[in-house]
Amino acid sequence: MIQQIYPQVQHNYQFELNKDMHIAAAHYIPHEDAGKCQKVHGHTYFVNVTIAGDDLDDSGFLVNFSSIKKLIHDRFDHTLLNDHTELFSEKDPNYFPTTEGMARAVWEVIQRELDTKANKPKCVQVFVRETPTSYVVFRPKQKEEQQ
């Protein structure tokens, strides 16, 4: 069982769910500033996704936990993250599968799916721990802040 304490995100939604996952994946950072991380290496990532909303779907879920796992774990587990070009290098030539890039990619995959739901839940935070001492939190900006 994963037992972590995650930073809390402030929101005004009635419901909040969190899904934890382990993802074993390899990557490399093709940039001179990456040092030894320019070489292929792997991590067991600990990922926590926070989804919030006010309305439940027809089955009584904000989002079904298993659908989150299918979206993220099934997509990234036991892969080379650099191969996910649709989420990394094709999107932005400076967007590498760093921990920051991974957190943003997880959010994009989840939010794209949530946008199809009638109850319109929102992914409000993605936490990605790469090592026991290093992690990243990604929180999307509010629409008014993005403009």
PDB file of C-alpha atoms in Angstrom:
ATOM      1  CA  MET A   1       0.000   0.000   0.000  1.00  0.00           C
ATOM      2  CA  ILE A   2       1.271   3.439  -0.900  1.00  0.00           C
ATOM      3  CA  GLN A   3       1.117   5.823   2.006  1.00  0.00           C
ATOM      4  CA  GLN A   4       2.218   9.291   1.108  1.00  0.00           C
ATOM      5  CA  ILE A   5       1.301  12.739   2.253  1.00  0.00           C
ATOM      6  CA  TYR A   6       0.664  15.033  -0.675  1.00  0.00           C
ATOM      7  CA  PRO A   7       0.488  18.809  -0.830  1.00  0.00           C
ATOM      8  CA  GLN A   8      -3.122  19.924  -0.690  1.00  0.00           C
ATOM      9  CA  VAL A   9      -4.643  21.981  -3.468  1.00  0.00           C
ATOM     10  CA  GLN A  10      -7.259  24.550  -2.508  1.00  0.00           C
ATOM     11  CA  HIS A  11     -10.537  24.361  -4.422  1.00  0.00           C
ATOM     12  CA  ASN A  12     -14.225  24.952  -3.885  1.00  0.00           C
ATOM     13  CA  TYR A  13     -15.525  21.640  -5.220  1.00  0.00           C
ATOM     14  CA  GLN A  14     -17.657  19.341  -3.054  1.00  0.00           C
ATOM     15  CA  PHE A  15     -15.878  16.126  -4.013  1.00  0.00           C
ATOM     16  CA  GLU A  16     -12.189  15.313  -4.294  1.00  0.00           C
ATOM     17  CA  LEU A  17     -10.712  11.963  -5.182  1.00  0.00           C
ATOM     18  CA  ASN A  18      -7.103  10.892  -5.264  1.00  0.00           C
ATOM     19  CA  LYS A  19      -5.636   7.964  -7.156  1.00  0.00           C
ATOM     20  CA  ASP A  20      -2.152   6.628  -6.411  1.00  0.00           C
ATOM     21  CA  MET A  21      -0.143   4.613  -8.925  1.00  0.00           C
ATOM     22  CA  HIS A  22       3.331   3.136  -9.331  1.00  0.00           C
ATOM     23  CA  ILE A  23       4.787   3.477 -12.804  1.00  0.00           C
ATOM     24  CA  ALA A  24       8.049   1.788 -13.746  1.00  0.00           C
ATOM     25  CA  ALA A  25       9.500   3.610 -16.733  1.00  0.00           C
ATOM     26  CA  ALA A  26      12.754   4.640 -18.342  1.00  0.00           C
ATOM     27  CA  HIS A  27      13.735   7.973 -19.829  1.00  0.00           C
ATOM     28  CA  TYR A  28      16.628  10.168 -20.787  1.00  0.00           C
ATOM     29  CA  ILE A  29      16.914  13.929 -20.999  1.00  0.00           C
ATOM     30  CA  PRO A  30      18.510  14.980 -24.316  1.00  0.00           C
ATOM     31  CA  HIS A  31      20.017  18.212 -23.038  1.00  0.00           C
ATOM     32  CA  GLU A  32      23.573  19.048 -21.990  1.00  0.00           C
ATOM     33  CA  ASP A  33      22.380  20.406 -18.618  1.00  0.00           C
ATOM     34  CA  ALA A  34      20.971  16.984 -17.715  1.00  0.00           C
ATOM     35  CA  GLY A  35      24.410  15.555 -16.857  1.00  0.00           C
ATOM     36  CA  LYS A  36      24.287  11.805 -16.331  1.00  0.00           C
ATOM     37  CA  CYS A  37      20.520  11.867 -16.927  1.00  0.00           C
ATOM     38  CA  GLN A  38      21.321  12.198 -20.647  1.00  0.00           C
ATOM     39  CA  LYS A  39      21.773   8.413 -20.558  1.00  0.00           C
ATOM     40  CA  VAL A  40      18.814   6.036 -20.491  1.00  0.00           C
ATOM     41  CA  HIS A  41      17.873   5.170 -16.919  1.00  0.00           C
ATOM     42  CA  GLY A  42      14.739   4.177 -15.054  1.00  0.00           C
ATOM     43  CA  HIS A  43      12.619   5.036 -12.058  1.00  0.00           C
ATOM     44  CA  THR A  44       9.651   3.680 -10.223  1.00  0.00           C
ATOM     45  CA  TYR A  45       7.504   6.790 -10.248  1.00  0.00           C
ATOM     46  CA  PHE A  46       4.875   7.333  -7.586  1.00  0.00           C
ATOM     47  CA  VAL A  47       2.027   9.266  -9.146  1.00  0.00           C
ATOM     48  CA  ASN A  48      -0.931  10.805  -7.333  1.00  0.00           C
ATOM     49  CA  VAL A  49      -3.753  12.398  -9.287  1.00  0.00           C
ATOM     50  CA  THR A  50      -6.285  14.706  -7.610  1.00  0.00           C
ATOM     51  CA  ILE A  51      -9.643  15.145  -9.333  1.00  0.00           C
ATOM     52  CA  ALA A  52     -12.407  17.387  -8.032  1.00  0.00           C
ATOM     53  CA  GLY A  53     -15.953  18.255  -8.969  1.00  0.00           C
ATOM     54  CA  ASP A  54     -19.432  19.029  -7.727  1.00  0.00           C
ATOM     55  CA  ASP A  55     -21.469  16.439  -9.625  1.00  0.00           C
ATOM     56  CA  LEU A  56     -21.369  12.654  -9.700  1.00  0.00           C
ATOM     57  CA  ASP A  57     -21.985  10.610 -12.841  1.00  0.00           C
ATOM     58  CA  ASP A  58     -24.933   8.266 -13.425  1.00  0.00           C
ATOM     59  CA  SER A  59     -23.161   5.459 -11.562  1.00  0.00           C
ATOM     60  CA  GLY A  60     -22.474   7.605  -8.489  1.00  0.00           C
ATOM     61  CA  PHE A  61     -18.791   8.239  -9.221  1.00  0.00           C
ATOM     62  CA  LEU A  62     -16.984  11.522  -9.627  1.00  0.00           C
ATOM     63  CA  VAL A  63     -14.647   9.400 -11.794  1.00  0.00           C
ATOM     64  CA  ASN A  64     -14.158   5.656 -11.675  1.00  0.00           C
ATOM     65  CA  PHE A  65     -10.744   4.909 -10.138  1.00  0.00           C
ATOM     66  CA  SER A  66     -10.100   2.114 -12.647  1.00  0.00           C
ATOM     67  CA  SER A  67     -10.522   4.487 -15.592  1.00  0.00           C
ATOM     68  CA  ILE A  68      -7.750   6.707 -14.206  1.00  0.00           C
ATOM     69  CA  LYS A  69      -5.436   3.722 -13.860  1.00  0.00           C
ATOM     70  CA  LYS A  70      -6.167   2.634 -17.435  1.00  0.00           C
ATOM     71  CA  LEU A  71      -5.417   6.126 -18.754  1.00  0.00           C
ATOM     72  CA  ILE A  72      -2.102   6.548 -16.963  1.00  0.00           C
ATOM     73  CA  HIS A  73      -0.671   3.271 -15.700  1.00  0.00           C
ATOM     74  CA  ASP A  74      -1.541   1.291 -18.818  1.00  0.00           C
ATOM     75  CA  ARG A  75      -0.104   4.020 -21.035  1.00  0.00           C
ATOM     76  CA  PHE A  76       3.219   4.731 -19.287  1.00  0.00           C
ATOM     77  CA  ASP A  77       4.137   1.665 -17.206  1.00  0.00           C
ATOM     78  CA  HIS A  78       7.152  -0.259 -18.539  1.00  0.00           C
ATOM     79  CA  THR A  79       7.774   2.161 -21.394  1.00  0.00           C
ATOM     80  CA  LEU A  80      10.497   4.527 -22.499  1.00  0.00           C
ATOM     81  CA  LEU A  81       8.913   7.904 -21.798  1.00  0.00           C
ATOM     82  CA  ASN A  82      10.813   9.496 -24.682  1.00  0.00           C
ATOM     83  CA  ASP A  83       8.783   7.299 -27.057  1.00  0.00           C
ATOM     84  CA  HIS A  84       5.618   9.215 -26.120  1.00  0.00           C
ATOM     85  CA  THR A  85       6.374  11.895 -28.681  1.00  0.00           C
ATOM     86  CA  GLU A  86       2.741  13.043 -28.794  1.00  0.00           C
ATOM     87  CA  LEU A  87       3.200  14.244 -25.215  1.00  0.00           C
ATOM     88  CA  PHE A  88       6.795  15.337 -25.278  1.00  0.00           C
ATOM     89  CA  SER A  89       9.077  16.320 -28.176  1.00  0.00           C
ATOM     90  CA  GLU A  90       6.482  16.839 -30.941  1.00  0.00           C
ATOM     91  CA  LYS A  91       4.516  19.211 -28.754  1.00  0.00           C
ATOM     92  CA  ASP A  92       7.410  21.443 -27.775  1.00  0.00           C
ATOM     93  CA  PRO A  93      11.057  20.873 -28.742  1.00  0.00           C
ATOM     94  CA  ASN A  94      12.087  21.832 -25.190  1.00  0.00           C
ATOM     95  CA  TYR A  95       9.525  19.570 -23.506  1.00  0.00           C
ATOM     96  CA  PHE A  96      11.446  16.562 -22.260  1.00  0.00           C
ATOM     97  CA  PRO A  97      10.243  13.689 -20.090  1.00  0.00           C
ATOM     98  CA  THR A  98      11.632  15.257 -16.938  1.00  0.00           C
ATOM     99  CA  THR A  99       9.613  14.836 -13.765  1.00  0.00           C
ATOM    100  CA  GLU A 100       8.026  18.201 -14.548  1.00  0.00           C
ATOM    101  CA  GLY A 101       7.228  17.083 -18.085  1.00  0.00           C
ATOM    102  CA  MET A 102       5.794  13.808 -16.802  1.00  0.00           C
ATOM    103  CA  ALA A 103       3.520  15.612 -14.348  1.00  0.00           C
ATOM    104  CA  ARG A 104       2.220  17.923 -17.066  1.00  0.00           C
ATOM    105  CA  ALA A 105       1.727  15.018 -19.510  1.00  0.00           C
ATOM    106  CA  VAL A 106      -0.266  13.039 -16.917  1.00  0.00           C
ATOM    107  CA  TRP A 107      -2.480  16.073 -16.337  1.00  0.00           C
ATOM    108  CA  GLU A 108      -3.040  16.563 -20.077  1.00  0.00           C
ATOM    109  CA  VAL A 109      -4.031  12.923 -20.631  1.00  0.00           C
ATOM    110  CA  ILE A 110      -6.422  12.928 -17.691  1.00  0.00           C
ATOM    111  CA  GLN A 111      -8.006  16.316 -18.340  1.00  0.00           C
ATOM    112  CA  ARG A 112      -8.578  15.484 -22.004  1.00  0.00           C
ATOM    113  CA  GLU A 113     -10.615  12.466 -20.870  1.00  0.00           C
ATOM    114  CA  LEU A 114     -12.417  14.373 -18.102  1.00  0.00           C
ATOM    115  CA  ASP A 115     -13.515  17.004 -20.616  1.00  0.00           C
ATOM    116  CA  THR A 116     -15.654  14.314 -22.291  1.00  0.00           C
ATOM    117  CA  LYS A 117     -17.587  13.561 -19.078  1.00  0.00           C
ATOM    118  CA  ALA A 118     -21.083  15.002 -18.572  1.00  0.00           C
ATOM    119  CA  ASN A 119     -20.345  15.819 -14.908  1.00  0.00           C
ATOM    120  CA  LYS A 120     -17.219  17.821 -15.923  1.00  0.00           C
ATOM    121  CA  PRO A 121     -14.716  16.904 -13.174  1.00  0.00           C
ATOM    122  CA  LYS A 122     -11.358  18.694 -13.167  1.00  0.00           C
ATOM    123  CA  CYS A 123      -7.875  17.369 -12.563  1.00  0.00           C
ATOM    124  CA  VAL A 124      -6.622  19.925 -10.055  1.00  0.00           C
ATOM    125  CA  GLN A 125      -3.236  18.420  -9.179  1.00  0.00           C
ATOM    126  CA  VAL A 126      -0.716  15.825 -10.299  1.00  0.00           C
ATOM    127  CA  PHE A 127       2.070  14.753  -7.941  1.00  0.00           C
ATOM    128  CA  VAL A 128       4.994  12.780  -9.388  1.00  0.00           C
ATOM    129  CA  ARG A 129       7.750  11.421  -7.156  1.00  0.00           C
ATOM    130  CA  GLU A 130      10.800  10.329  -9.143  1.00  0.00           C
ATOM    131  CA  THR A 131      13.041   9.363  -6.225  1.00  0.00           C
ATOM    132  CA  PRO A 132      12.577   9.142  -2.466  1.00  0.00           C
ATOM    133  CA  THR A 133      13.877  12.704  -2.167  1.00  0.00           C
ATOM    134  CA  SER A 134      12.589  14.409  -5.329  1.00  0.00           C
ATOM    135  CA  TYR A 135       9.097  15.170  -6.534  1.00  0.00           C
ATOM    136  CA  VAL A 136       7.106  17.632  -8.637  1.00  0.00           C
ATOM    137  CA  VAL A 137       3.585  18.992  -8.211  1.00  0.00           C
ATOM    138  CA  PHE A 138       1.730  20.240 -11.287  1.00  0.00           C
ATOM    139  CA  ARG A 139      -1.371  22.396 -10.900  1.00  0.00           C
ATOM    140  CA  PRO A 140      -3.071  23.868 -13.958  1.00  0.00           C
ATOM    141  CA  LYS A 141      -3.554  27.605 -13.964  1.00  0.00           C
ATOM    142  CA  GLN A 142      -7.088  28.887 -13.756  1.00  0.00           C
ATOM    143  CA  LYS A 143      -8.427  30.054 -17.122  1.00  0.00           C
ATOM    144  CA  GLU A 144      -8.396  33.723 -16.163  1.00  0.00           C
ATOM    145  CA  GLU A 145      -4.712  33.392 -15.142  1.00  0.00           C
ATOM    146  CA  GLN A 146      -3.784  31.742 -18.465  1.00  0.00           C
ATOM    147  CA  GLN A 147      -4.907  34.684 -20.596  1.00  0.00           C
TER     148      GLN A 147
END
